[in-house]
PDB file of C-alpha atoms in Angstrom:
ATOM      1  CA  UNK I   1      11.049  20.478  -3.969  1.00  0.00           C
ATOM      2  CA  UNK I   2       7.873  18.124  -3.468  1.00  0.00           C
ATOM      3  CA  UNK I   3       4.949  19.917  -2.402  1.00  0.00           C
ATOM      4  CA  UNK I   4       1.471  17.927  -2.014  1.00  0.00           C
ATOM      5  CA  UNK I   5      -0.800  17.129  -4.609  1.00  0.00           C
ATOM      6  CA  UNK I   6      -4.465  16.905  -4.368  1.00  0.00           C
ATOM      7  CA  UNK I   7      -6.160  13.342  -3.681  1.00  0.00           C
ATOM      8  CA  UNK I   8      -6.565  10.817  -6.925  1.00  0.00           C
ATOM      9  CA  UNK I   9     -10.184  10.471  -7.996  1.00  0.00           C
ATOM     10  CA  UNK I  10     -10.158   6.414  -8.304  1.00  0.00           C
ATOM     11  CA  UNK I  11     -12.980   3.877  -7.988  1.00  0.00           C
ATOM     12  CA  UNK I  12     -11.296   3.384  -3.963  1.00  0.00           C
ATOM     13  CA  UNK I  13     -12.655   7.008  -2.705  1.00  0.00           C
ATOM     14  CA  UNK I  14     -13.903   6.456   0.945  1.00  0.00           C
ATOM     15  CA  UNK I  15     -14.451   9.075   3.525  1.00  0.00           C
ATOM     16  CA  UNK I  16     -12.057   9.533   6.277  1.00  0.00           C
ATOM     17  CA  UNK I  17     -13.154   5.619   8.170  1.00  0.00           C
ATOM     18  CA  UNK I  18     -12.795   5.183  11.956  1.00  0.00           C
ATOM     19  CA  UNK I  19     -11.502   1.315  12.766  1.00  0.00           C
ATOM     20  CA  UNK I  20     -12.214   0.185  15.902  1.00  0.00           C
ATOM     21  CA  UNK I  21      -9.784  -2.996  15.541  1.00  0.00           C
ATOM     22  CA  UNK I  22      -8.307  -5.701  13.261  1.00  0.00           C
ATOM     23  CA  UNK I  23     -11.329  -7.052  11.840  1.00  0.00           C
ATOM     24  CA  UNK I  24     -12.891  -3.501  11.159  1.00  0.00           C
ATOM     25  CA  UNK I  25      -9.225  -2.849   9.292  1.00  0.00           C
ATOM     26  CA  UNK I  26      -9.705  -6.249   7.291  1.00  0.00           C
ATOM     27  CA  UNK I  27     -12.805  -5.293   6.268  1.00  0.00           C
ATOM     28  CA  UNK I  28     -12.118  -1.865   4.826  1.00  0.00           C
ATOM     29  CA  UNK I  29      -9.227  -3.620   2.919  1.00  0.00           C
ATOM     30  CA  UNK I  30     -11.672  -6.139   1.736  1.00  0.00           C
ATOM     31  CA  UNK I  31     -13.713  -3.337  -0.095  1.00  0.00           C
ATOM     32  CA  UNK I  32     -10.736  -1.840  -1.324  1.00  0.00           C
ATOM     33  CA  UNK I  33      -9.634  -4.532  -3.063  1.00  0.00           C
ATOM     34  CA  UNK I  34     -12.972  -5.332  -4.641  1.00  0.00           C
ATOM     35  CA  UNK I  35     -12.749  -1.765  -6.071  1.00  0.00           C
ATOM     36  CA  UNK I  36      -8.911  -2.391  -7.224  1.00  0.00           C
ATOM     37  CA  UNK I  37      -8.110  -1.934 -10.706  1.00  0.00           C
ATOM     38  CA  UNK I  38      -5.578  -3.394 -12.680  1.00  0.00           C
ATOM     39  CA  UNK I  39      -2.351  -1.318 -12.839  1.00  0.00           C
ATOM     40  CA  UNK I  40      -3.420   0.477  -9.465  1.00  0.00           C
ATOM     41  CA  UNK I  41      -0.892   2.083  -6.867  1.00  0.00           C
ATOM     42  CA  UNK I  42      -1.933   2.345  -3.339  1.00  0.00           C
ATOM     43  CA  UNK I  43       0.698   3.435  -0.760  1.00  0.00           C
ATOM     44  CA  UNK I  44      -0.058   3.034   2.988  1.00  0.00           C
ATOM     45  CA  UNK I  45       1.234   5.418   5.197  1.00  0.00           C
ATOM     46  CA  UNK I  46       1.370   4.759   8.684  1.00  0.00           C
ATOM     47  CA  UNK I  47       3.247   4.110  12.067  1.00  0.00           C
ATOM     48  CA  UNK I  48       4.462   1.153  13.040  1.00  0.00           C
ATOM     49  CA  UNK I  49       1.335  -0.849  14.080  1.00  0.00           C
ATOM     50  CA  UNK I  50      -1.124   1.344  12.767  1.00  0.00           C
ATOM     51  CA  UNK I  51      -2.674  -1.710  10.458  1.00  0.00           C
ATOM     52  CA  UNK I  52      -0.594  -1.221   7.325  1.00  0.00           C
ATOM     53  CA  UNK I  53      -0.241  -4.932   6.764  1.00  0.00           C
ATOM     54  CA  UNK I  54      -3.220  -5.987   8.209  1.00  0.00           C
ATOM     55  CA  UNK I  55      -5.185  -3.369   5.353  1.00  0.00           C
ATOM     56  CA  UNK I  56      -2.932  -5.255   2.525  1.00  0.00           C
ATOM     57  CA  UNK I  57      -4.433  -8.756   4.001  1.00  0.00           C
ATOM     58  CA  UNK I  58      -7.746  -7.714   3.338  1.00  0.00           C
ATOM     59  CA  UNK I  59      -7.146  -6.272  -0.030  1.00  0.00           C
ATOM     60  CA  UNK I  60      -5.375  -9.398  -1.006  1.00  0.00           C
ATOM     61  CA  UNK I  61      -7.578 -11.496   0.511  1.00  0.00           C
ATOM     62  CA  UNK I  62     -10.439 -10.082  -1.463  1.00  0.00           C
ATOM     63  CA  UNK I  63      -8.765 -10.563  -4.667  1.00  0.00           C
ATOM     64  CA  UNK I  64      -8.727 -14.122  -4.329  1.00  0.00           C
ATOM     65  CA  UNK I  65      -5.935 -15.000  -2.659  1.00  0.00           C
ATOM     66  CA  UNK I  66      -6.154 -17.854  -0.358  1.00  0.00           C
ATOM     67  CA  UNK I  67      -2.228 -18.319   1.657  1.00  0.00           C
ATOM     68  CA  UNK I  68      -0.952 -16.290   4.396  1.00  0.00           C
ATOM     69  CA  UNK I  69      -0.161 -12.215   3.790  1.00  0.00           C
ATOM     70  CA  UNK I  70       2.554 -11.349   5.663  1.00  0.00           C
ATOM     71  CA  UNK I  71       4.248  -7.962   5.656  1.00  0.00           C
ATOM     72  CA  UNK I  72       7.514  -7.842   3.161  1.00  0.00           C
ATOM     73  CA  UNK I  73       9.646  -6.163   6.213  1.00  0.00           C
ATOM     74  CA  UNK I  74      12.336  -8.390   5.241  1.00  0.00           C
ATOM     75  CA  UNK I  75      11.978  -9.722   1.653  1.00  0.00           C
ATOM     76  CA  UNK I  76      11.140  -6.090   0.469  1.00  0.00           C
ATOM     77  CA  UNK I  77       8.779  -7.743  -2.079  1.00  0.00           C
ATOM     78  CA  UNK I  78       5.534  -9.971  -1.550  1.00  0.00           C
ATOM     79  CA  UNK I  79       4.241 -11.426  -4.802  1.00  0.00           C
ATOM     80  CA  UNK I  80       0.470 -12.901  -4.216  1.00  0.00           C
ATOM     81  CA  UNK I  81      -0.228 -14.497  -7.575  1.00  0.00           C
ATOM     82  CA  UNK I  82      -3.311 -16.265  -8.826  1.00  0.00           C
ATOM     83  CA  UNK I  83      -6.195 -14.207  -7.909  1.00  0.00           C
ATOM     84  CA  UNK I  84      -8.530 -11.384  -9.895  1.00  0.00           C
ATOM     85  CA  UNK I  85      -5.378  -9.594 -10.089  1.00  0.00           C
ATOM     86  CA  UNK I  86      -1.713  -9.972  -8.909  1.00  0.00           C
ATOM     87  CA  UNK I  87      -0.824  -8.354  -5.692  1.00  0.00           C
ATOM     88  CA  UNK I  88       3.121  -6.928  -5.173  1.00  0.00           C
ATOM     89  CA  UNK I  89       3.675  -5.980  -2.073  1.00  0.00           C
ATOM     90  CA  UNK I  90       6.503  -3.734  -1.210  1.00  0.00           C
ATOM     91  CA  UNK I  91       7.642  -1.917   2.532  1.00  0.00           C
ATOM     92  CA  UNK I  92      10.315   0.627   1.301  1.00  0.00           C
ATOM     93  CA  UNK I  93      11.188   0.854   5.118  1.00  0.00           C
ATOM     94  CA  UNK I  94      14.555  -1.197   4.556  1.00  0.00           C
ATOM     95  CA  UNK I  95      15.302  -0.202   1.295  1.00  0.00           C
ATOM     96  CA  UNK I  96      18.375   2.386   1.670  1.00  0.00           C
ATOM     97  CA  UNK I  97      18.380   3.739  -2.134  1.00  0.00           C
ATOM     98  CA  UNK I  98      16.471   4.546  -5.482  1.00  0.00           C
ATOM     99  CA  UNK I  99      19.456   1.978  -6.714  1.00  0.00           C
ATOM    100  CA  UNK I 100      18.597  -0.664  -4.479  1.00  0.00           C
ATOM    101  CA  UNK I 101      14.259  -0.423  -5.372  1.00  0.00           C
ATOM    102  CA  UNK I 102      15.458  -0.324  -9.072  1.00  0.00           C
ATOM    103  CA  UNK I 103      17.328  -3.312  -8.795  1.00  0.00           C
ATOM    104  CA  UNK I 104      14.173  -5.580  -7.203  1.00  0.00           C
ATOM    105  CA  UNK I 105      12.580  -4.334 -10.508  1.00  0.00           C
ATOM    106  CA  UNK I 106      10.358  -1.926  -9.070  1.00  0.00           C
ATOM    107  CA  UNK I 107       9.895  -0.452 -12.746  1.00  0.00           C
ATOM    108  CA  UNK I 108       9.208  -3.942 -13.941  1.00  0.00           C
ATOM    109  CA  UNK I 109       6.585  -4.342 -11.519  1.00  0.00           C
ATOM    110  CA  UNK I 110       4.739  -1.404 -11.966  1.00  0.00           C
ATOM    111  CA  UNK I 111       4.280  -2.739 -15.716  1.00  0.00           C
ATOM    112  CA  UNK I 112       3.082  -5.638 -14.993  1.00  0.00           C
ATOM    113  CA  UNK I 113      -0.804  -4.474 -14.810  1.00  0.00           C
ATOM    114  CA  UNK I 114      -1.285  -6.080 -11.132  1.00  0.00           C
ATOM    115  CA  UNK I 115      -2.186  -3.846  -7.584  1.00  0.00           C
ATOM    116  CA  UNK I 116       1.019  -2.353  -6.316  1.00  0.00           C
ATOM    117  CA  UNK I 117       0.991  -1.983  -2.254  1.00  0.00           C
ATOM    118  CA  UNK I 118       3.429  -0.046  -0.905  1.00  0.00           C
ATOM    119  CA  UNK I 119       4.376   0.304   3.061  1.00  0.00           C
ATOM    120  CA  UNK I 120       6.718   3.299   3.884  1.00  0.00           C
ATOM    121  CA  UNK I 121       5.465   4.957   0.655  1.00  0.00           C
ATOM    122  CA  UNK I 122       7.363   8.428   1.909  1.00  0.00           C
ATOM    123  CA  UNK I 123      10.966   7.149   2.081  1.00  0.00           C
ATOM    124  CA  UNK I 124      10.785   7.312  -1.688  1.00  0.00           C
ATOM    125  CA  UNK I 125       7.808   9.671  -3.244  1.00  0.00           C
ATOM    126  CA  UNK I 126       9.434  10.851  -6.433  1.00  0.00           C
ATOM    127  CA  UNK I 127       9.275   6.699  -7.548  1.00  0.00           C
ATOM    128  CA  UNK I 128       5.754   5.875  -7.431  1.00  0.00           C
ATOM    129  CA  UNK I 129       3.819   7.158 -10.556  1.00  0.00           C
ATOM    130  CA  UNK I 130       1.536   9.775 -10.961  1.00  0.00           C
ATOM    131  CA  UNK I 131      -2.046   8.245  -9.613  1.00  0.00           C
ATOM    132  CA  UNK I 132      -0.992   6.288  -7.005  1.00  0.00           C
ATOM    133  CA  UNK I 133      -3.794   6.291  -3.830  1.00  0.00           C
ATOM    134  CA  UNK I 134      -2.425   7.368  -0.796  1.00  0.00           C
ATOM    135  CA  UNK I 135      -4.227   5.955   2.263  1.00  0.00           C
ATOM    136  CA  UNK I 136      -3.049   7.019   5.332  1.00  0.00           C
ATOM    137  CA  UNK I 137      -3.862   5.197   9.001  1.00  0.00           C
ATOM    138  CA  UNK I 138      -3.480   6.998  12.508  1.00  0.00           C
ATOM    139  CA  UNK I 139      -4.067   6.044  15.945  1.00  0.00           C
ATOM    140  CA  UNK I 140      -6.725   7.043  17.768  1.00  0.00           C
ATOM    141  CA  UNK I 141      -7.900   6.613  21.376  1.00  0.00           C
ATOM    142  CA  UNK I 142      -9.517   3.718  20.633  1.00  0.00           C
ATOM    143  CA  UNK I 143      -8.486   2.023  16.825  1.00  0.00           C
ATOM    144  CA  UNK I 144      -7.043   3.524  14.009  1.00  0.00           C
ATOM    145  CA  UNK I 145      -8.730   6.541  11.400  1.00  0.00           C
ATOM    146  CA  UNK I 146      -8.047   5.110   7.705  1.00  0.00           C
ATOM    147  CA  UNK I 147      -8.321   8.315   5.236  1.00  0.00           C
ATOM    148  CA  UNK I 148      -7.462   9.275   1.820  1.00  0.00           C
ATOM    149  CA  UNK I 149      -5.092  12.129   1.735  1.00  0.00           C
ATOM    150  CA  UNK I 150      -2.859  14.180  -1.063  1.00  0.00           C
ATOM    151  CA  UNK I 151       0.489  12.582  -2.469  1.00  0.00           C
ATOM    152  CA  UNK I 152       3.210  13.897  -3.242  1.00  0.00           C
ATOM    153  CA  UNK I 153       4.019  15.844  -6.400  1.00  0.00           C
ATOM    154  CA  UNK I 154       6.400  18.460  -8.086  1.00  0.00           C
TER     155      UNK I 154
END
């Protein structure tokens, strides 16, 4: 069985962040990415709407990435190339098997020493590597509440 692990001490620590709309979201993906490392794992865990892709524009954004960021909903894979590191880009939402993510190279990515994102991180725990930064966003009342929580592990 998976049981929960505690939080990943990484350069990307933040305490729990309310964000009152899209720019605030930006913003706190901005930072993150200027604290990304090389070889880094972060998997967003929201709703639908709770600012999943807009948090990966500001982290890519920040790295240096000039083009539009759009979420991967369809392609399963975003690669944003050319900055201070690569960005890949994945929402597991569509993916239907381990098969299927093994096949887009997921292993191959993970190698490559880029900043993994990963949407719908929970659909498939057991396949992102020990270290990965789980970030979880919620609704609130009035925004969103961005916060660091445990992964997965076991």
């Amino acid at each position: 069985t998976i049981g929960w692990c505690r939080p990943v001490t990484t350069m990307l620590e933040f305490s729990p962040t309310h964000l009152a709309d899209f720019d605030a979201t930006n913003l706190l993906g901005e930072s993150l990415g200027k604290a990304a490392l090389a070889g880094e794992v972060i998997a967003l865990v929201g709703d639908l709407g709770s600012g999943k892709t807009t948090m990966t524009q500001g982290i890519v954004r920040s790295l240096g990435y000039k083009s539009e960021v759009t979420s991967p909903t369809f392609s399963l894979v975003q690669e944003y190339r050319g900055g201070r590191l690569d960005v890949f880009h994945f929402d597991f939402y569509r993916v239907e098997s381990d098969h299927e993510l093994l096949d887009l190279g997921w292993d191959d990515y993970l190698e490559q020493g880029g900043l993994v994102i990963v949407e719908w991180p929970a659909l498939f725990p057991h396949l992102l590597p020990e270290g990965t930064i789980w970030i979880q966003l919620t609704h609130e009342n009035d925004g969103r509440l961005a916060k660091i929580i445990p992964g997965p592990c076991g």
